[in-house]
XYZ file of C-alpha atoms in Angstrom:
500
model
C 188.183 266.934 237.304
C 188.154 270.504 238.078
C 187.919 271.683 241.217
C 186.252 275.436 242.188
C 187.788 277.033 245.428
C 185.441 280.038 246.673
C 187.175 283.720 246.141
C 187.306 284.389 249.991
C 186.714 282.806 253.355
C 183.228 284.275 253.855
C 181.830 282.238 251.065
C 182.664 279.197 252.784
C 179.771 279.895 255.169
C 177.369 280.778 252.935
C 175.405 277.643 251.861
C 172.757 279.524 249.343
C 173.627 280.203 245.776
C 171.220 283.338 246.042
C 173.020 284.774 248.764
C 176.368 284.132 247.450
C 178.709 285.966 245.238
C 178.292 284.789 242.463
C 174.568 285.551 241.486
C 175.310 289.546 242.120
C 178.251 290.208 239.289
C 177.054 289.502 235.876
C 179.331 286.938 234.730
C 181.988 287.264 231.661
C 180.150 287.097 228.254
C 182.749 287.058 225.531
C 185.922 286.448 227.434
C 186.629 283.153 229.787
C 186.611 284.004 233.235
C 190.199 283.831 234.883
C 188.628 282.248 238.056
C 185.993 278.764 238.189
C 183.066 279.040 240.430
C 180.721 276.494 242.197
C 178.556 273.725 240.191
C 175.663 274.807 242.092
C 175.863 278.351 241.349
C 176.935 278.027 237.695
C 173.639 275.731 237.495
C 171.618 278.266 239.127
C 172.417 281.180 236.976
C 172.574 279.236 233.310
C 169.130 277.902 234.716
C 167.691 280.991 235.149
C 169.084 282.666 232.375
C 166.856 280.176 230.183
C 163.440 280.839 231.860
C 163.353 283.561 229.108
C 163.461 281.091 226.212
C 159.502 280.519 225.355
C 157.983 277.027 226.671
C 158.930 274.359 224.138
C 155.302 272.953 224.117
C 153.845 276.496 223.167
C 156.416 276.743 220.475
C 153.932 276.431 217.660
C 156.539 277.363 215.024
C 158.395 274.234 215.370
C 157.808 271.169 213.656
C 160.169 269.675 216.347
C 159.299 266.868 219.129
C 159.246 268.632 222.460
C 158.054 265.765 224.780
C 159.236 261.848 225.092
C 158.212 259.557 227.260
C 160.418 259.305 230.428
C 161.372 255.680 230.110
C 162.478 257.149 226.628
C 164.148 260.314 228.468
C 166.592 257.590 230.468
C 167.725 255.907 227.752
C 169.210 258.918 226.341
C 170.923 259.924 229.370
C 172.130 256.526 229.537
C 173.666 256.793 226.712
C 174.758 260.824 225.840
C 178.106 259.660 226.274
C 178.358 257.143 223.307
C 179.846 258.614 219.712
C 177.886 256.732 217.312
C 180.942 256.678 214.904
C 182.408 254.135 217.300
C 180.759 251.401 215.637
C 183.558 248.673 216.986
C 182.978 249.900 220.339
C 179.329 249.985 220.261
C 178.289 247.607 218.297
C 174.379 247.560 219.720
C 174.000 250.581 218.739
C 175.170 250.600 215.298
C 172.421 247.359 215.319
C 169.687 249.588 216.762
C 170.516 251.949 214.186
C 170.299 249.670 211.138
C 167.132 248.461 212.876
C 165.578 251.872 212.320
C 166.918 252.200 208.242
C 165.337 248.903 208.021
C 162.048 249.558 209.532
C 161.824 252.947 208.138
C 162.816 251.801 204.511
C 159.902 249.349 204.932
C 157.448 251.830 205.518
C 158.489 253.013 202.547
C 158.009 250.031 200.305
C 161.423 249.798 199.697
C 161.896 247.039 197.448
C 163.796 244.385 199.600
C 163.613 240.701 200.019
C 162.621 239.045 203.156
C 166.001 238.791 205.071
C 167.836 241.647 202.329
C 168.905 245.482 204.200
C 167.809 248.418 203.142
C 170.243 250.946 202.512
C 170.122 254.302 204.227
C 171.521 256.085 207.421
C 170.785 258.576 210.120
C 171.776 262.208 210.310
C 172.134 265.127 212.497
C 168.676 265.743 210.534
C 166.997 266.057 207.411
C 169.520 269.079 206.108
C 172.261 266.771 206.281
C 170.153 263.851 204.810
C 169.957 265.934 201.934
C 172.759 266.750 201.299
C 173.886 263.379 201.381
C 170.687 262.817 198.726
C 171.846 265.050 196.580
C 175.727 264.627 196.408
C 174.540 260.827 195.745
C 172.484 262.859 192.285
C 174.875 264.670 191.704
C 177.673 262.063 191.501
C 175.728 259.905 189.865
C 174.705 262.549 186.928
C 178.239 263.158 186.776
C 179.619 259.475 186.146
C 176.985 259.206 183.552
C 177.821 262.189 181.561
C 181.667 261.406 181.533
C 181.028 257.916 180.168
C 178.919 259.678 177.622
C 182.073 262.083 177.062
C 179.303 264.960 177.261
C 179.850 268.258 179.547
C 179.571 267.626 183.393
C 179.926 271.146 185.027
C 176.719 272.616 185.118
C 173.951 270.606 187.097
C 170.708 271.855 188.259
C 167.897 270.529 190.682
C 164.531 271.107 190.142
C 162.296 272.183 193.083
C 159.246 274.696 193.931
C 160.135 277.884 195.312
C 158.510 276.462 198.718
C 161.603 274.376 199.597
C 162.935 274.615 202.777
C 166.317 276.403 202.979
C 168.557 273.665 203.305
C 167.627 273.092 199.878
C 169.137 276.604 198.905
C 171.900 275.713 201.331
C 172.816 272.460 199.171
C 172.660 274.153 195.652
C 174.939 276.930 196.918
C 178.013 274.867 198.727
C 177.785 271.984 196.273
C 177.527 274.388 193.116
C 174.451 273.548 192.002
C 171.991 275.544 190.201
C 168.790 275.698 191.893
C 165.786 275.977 189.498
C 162.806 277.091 191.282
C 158.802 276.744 190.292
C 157.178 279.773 191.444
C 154.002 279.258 193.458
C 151.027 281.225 192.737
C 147.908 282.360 194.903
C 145.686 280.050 196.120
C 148.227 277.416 194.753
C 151.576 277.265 197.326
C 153.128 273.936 196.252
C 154.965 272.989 193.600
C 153.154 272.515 190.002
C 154.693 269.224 188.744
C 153.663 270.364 184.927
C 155.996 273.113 185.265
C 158.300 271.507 187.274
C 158.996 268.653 184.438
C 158.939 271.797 181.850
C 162.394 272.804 183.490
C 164.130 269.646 183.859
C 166.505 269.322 181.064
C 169.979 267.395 180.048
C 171.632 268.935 183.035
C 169.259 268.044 185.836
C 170.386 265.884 188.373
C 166.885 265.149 190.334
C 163.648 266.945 190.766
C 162.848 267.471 194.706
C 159.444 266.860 195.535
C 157.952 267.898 199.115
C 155.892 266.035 201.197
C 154.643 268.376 203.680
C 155.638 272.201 202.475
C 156.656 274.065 205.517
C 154.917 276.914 204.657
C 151.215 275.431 205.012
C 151.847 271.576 204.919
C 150.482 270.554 202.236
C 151.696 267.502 200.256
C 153.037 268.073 196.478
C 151.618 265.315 193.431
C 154.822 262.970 193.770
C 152.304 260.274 191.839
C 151.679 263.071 189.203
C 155.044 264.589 189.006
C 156.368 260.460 188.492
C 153.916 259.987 185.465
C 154.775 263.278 184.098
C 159.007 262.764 184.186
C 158.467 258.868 183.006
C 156.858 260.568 179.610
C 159.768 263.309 179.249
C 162.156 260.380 180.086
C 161.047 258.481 177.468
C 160.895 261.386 174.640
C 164.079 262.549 175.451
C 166.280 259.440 176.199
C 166.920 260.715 179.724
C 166.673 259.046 183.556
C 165.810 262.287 185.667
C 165.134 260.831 189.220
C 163.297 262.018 191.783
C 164.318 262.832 195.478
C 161.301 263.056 197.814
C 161.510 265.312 200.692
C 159.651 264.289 203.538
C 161.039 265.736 206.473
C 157.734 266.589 207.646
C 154.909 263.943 206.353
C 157.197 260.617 206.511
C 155.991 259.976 209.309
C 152.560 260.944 208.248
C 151.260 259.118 205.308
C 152.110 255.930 206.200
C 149.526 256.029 209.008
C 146.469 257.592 208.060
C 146.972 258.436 204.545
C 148.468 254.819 203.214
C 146.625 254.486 200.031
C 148.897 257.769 198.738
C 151.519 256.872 196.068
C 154.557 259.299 196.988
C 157.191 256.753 198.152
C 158.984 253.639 196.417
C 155.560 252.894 195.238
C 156.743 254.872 192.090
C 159.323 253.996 189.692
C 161.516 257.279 189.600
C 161.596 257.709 193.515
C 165.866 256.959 194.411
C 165.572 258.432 197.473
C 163.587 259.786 200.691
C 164.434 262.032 203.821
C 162.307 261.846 206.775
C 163.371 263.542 210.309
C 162.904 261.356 213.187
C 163.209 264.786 215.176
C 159.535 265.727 213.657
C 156.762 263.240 213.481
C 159.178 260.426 214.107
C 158.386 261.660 217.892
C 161.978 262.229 218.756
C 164.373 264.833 220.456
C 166.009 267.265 218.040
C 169.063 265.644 216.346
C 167.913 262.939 214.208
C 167.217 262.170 210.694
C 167.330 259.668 207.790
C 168.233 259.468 204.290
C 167.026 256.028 202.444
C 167.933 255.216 198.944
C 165.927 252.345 197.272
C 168.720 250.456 196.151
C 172.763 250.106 196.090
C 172.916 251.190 193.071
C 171.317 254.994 193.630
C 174.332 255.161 196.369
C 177.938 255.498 194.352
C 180.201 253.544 195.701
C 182.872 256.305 195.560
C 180.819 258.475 198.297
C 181.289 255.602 200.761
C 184.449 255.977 203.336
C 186.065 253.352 204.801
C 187.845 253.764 207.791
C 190.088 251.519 209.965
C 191.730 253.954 212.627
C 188.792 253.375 215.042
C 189.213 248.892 216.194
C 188.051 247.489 213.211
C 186.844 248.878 209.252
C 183.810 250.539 209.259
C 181.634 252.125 205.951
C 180.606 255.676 206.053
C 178.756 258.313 204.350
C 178.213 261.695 206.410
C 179.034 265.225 206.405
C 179.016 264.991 210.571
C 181.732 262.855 211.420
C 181.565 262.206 215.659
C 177.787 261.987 216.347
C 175.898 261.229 219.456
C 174.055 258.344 220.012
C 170.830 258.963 221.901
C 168.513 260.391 219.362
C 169.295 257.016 217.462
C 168.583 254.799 220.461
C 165.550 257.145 220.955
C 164.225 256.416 217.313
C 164.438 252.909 218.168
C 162.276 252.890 221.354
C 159.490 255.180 219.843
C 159.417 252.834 216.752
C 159.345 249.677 218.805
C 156.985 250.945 221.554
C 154.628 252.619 219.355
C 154.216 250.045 216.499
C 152.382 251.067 213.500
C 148.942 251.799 215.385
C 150.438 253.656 217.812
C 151.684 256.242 215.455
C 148.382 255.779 213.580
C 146.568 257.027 216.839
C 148.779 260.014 217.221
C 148.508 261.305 213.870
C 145.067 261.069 213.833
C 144.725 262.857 216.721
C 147.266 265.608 215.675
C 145.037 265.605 212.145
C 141.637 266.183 215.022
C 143.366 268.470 216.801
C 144.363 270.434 213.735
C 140.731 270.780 212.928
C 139.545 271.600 215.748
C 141.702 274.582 215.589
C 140.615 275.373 211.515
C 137.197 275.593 212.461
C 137.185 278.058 215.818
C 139.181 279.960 213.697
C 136.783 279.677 210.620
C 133.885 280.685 213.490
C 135.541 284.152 214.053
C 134.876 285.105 210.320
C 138.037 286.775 210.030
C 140.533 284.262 208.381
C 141.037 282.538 205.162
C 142.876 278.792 205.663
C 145.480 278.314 203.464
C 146.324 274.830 204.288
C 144.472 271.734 203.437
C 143.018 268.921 205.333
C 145.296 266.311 204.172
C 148.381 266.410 204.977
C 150.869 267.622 207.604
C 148.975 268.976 210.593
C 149.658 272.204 209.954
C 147.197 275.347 209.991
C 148.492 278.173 208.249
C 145.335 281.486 207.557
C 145.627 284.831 206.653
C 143.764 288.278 207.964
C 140.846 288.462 205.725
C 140.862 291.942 206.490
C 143.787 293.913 207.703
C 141.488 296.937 209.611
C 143.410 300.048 210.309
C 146.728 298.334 208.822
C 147.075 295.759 211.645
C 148.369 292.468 209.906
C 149.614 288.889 210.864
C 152.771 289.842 211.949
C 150.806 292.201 214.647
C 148.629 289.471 215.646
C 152.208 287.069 216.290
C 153.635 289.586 217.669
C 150.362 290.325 220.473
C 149.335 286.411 220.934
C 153.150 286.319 222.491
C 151.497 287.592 225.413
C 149.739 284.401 226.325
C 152.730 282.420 225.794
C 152.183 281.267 222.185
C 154.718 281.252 219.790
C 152.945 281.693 216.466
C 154.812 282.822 213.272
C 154.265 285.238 211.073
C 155.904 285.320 207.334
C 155.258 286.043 203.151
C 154.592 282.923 201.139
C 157.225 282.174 198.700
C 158.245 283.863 195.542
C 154.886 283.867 192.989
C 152.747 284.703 196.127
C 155.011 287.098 198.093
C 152.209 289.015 199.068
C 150.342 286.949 200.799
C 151.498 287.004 204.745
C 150.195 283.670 206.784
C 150.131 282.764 210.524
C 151.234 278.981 210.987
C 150.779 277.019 213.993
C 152.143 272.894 213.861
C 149.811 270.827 215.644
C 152.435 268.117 216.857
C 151.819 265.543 219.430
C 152.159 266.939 222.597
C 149.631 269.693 221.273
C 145.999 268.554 223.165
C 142.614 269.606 222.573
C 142.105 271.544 225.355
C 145.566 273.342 224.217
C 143.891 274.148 220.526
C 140.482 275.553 222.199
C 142.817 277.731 224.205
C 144.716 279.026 221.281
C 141.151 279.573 219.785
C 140.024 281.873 222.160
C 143.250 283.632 222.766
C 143.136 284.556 219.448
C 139.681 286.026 219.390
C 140.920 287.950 222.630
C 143.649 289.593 220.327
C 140.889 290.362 217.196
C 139.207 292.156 219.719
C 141.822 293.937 221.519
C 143.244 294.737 217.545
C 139.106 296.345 216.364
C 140.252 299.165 219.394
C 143.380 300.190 218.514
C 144.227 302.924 216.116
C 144.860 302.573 212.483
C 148.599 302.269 212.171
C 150.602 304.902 210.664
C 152.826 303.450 207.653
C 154.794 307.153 206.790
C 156.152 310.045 208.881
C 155.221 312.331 205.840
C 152.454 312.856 203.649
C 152.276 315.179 200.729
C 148.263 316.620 199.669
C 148.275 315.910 195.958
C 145.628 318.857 195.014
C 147.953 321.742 196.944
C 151.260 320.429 197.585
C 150.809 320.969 201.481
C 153.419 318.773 202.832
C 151.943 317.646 206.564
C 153.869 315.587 209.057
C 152.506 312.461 210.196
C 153.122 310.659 213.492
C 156.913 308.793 214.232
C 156.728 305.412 215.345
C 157.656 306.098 218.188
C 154.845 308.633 218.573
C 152.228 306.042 217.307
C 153.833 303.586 219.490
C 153.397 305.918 222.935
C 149.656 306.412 221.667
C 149.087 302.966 221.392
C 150.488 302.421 224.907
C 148.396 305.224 226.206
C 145.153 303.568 224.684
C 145.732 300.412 226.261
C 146.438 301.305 229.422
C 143.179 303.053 229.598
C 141.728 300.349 228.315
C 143.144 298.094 230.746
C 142.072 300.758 233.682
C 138.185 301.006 232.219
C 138.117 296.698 232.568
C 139.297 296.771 235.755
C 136.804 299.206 237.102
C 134.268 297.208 235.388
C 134.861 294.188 237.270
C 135.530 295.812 240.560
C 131.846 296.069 242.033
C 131.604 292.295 240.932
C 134.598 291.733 242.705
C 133.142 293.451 246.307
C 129.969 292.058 245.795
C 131.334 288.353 246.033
């Protein structure tokens, strides 16, 4: 234990961290401090340091969980101290965990017997779960083409350029080539036609996405599965496919469970979901299942001894808490299927409800769709005097809302789109709110100036150069506006004010 003494004898008698020390010296930022201080007053200033994060539950960027229950909340205290790689040690919780592959590979339609497991295991989240995924392709590709004695050294993955990063991430450290399908406008998903035209001799899987990040809608896994199964059998070839559904896992099961994306289909070997999303957890957890033994090579599988007893694993993250695990566990025991059913529907109302105030303002075009993630992603239908999405992020931060800003993905660059994930802490009254806050903004943008793009501008018909105003000039005049703007309300509402 370590043990803080105070610097001098007058701090003994001072009993409040705000009066002490401690709080008036900024403390060390790149270099250890040579001294300790107290617990309380190392609390106090860490603690206050964060008040200038944003407010998890406004964080509309995230697809994330922000709020468990609190029963839920003291389990994982209870158990932050457990390394889940300690499977001799705790052997419940390696249970719980292959409770939750189980259960999860299930909703899947996983194609197990009765009393047969599933095979599968949690992650840090779905990055590493795909990773895992594709090493497991890869490998597997590889094997195949040796015993063929055919080349093995240039793989590629097929995907849509609206993959999330870890995709990229994947392709680059396990030397991969990554084969994207553009997107086009009005069309910001992955075209499974196209996709299937680029999968050749060389490619390991093609990556389908259930729940694009940029707008959330689901790709044609039952499409893209007919489409390979034809190529397959014209060209001799077993191309998989890897489903990616970090985001709508935990989706379509429950209100969408007629949709073929899952096991359902013949060339699905694998699926990624992340508890940490709609699997209503804390961040740190995901899963990776693979529908049978065989999709796994054996090779990829470690087997220690060092730790009590042998244990099987297959992770890039070694030591590993154990809460989010035990967390999955409780949400998918104390929710059951219809209580996951209820909150996605109400996420999908919610989402709606938000689509159509902002459909009321006549200023924005929805680029997402009603099916799928609940995620509602519009554009500026008109930028007026150069004011764009990013402007309208950047101003609704004012209210508290985080609400991204950012270009589609390559084929539709172009286009810029707000996004705002409706997850399940996200209420009704919440989505009105946003609503109006972001009429408040349209309004405050229709009386600002038009913004000035260059400092210089040259008059084609006489070569008159004239200089235009800096930013920082614009920016002042901007400031100016408002403030007077800000002055002229107030005086408005002051008579109302002494009248009451």
């Amino acid at each position: 234990m370590v043990l803080s003494r105070p610097a001098s004898e007058s701090d003994l008698s001072v009993l409040s961290t705000s009066a002490s020390r401690y709080v008036r010296d900024s403390l060390p930022r790149y270099k250890m401090p040579e001294s300790s201080i107290p617990k309380e007053a190392a609390y106090q200033i860490i603690h206050d340091e964060l008040l200038l994060d944003c407010k998890p539950k406004l964080n509309l960027a995230s697809f994330v969980t922000t709020l468990m229950e609190p029963e839920c909340d003291k389990l994982v205290m209870e158990s932050i101290n457990k390394n889940y790689v300690d499977m001799d040690e705790y052997p419940v919780t390696t249970e719980l965990h292959n409770r939750c592959v189980n259960m999860i590979a299930r909703l899947f339609h996983t194609p197990l017997r009765e009393s047969e497991d599933a095979i599968g295991v949690g992650t840090v989240g779905s990055s590493e779960a795909i990773m895992l995924a594709g090493l497991a392709f890869k490998r597997k590709w590889q094997n195949k083409r040796k015993a063929e004695g055919k080349p093995y050294d240039k793989p590629n993955i097929v995907t849509g350029a609206n993959v999330q990063v870890c995709w990229e991430k994947f392709a680059r450290y396990f030397e991969v080539e990554l084969k994207e399908v553009n997107v086009r406008e009005g069309y910001y998903v992955m075209d499974p036609a196209k996709a299937v035209e680029m999968v050749d001799e060389n490619t390991i899987c093609v990556a389908a996405i259930l729940g694009s990040t940029y707008n959330g809608e689901f790709e044609d896994v039952k499409l893209l599965n007919d489409l390979l199964l034809e190529k397959n059998k014209q060209t001799g070839w077993d191309t998989p496919i890897h489903v990616d559904a970090a985001s709508g896992g935990f989706i379509a099961p429950f209100i969408y469970p007629e949709l073929e994306w899952d096991f359902r289909l013949p060339l699905v070997k694998s699926i990624n979901v992340s508890g940490h999303k709609y699997g209503l957890v804390y961040a740190g957890i995901g899963w990776n299942i693979w529908r049978s033994k065989d999709d796994l090579p054996e090779e990829l599988i470690f087997h220690i001894k060092y730790l009590g007893a042998e244990q099987s694993t297959f992770t890039l993250n070694f030591s590993k808490g154990s809460s989010q695990i035990i967390a999955q566990y409780y949400q998918l025991i104390r929710l059951g299927q219809e209580g996951y059913k209820n909150i996605m529907e109400n996420c999908h109302e919610n989402a709606m409800v938000l689509k159509e105030g902002l459909e009321k303002t006549g200023r924005f075009e929805i680029l997402s769709k009603d099916d799928g993630v609940p995620v509602v992603a519009f554009s500026l239908k008109n930028k007026k005097g150069g004011h764009d999405e990013f402007v309208v992020s950047e101003m609704l931060r004012r209210f508290g809302w985080i609400v991204p800003a950012y270009p589609m993905p390559a084929g539709a660059q172009h286009v810029i789109v707000l996004r705002v994930v409706i997850r399940a802490e996200f209420s009704r009254t919440l989505a009105e709110r946003l609503v109006h806050d972001i009429t408040t903004v349209l309004h405050e943008l229709d009386k600002l100036p038009p913004k000035v793009t260059s400092e210089v501008e040259e008059n084609g018909n006489n070569g008159v150069v004239s200089k235009r105003k800096s930013d920082l000039e614009t920016q002042r005049e901007v400031t100016t506006l408002w403030k007077n703007y800000v002055t002229a309300q107030k005086e408005i509402k002051r008579p109302k004010v002494m009248a009451s």
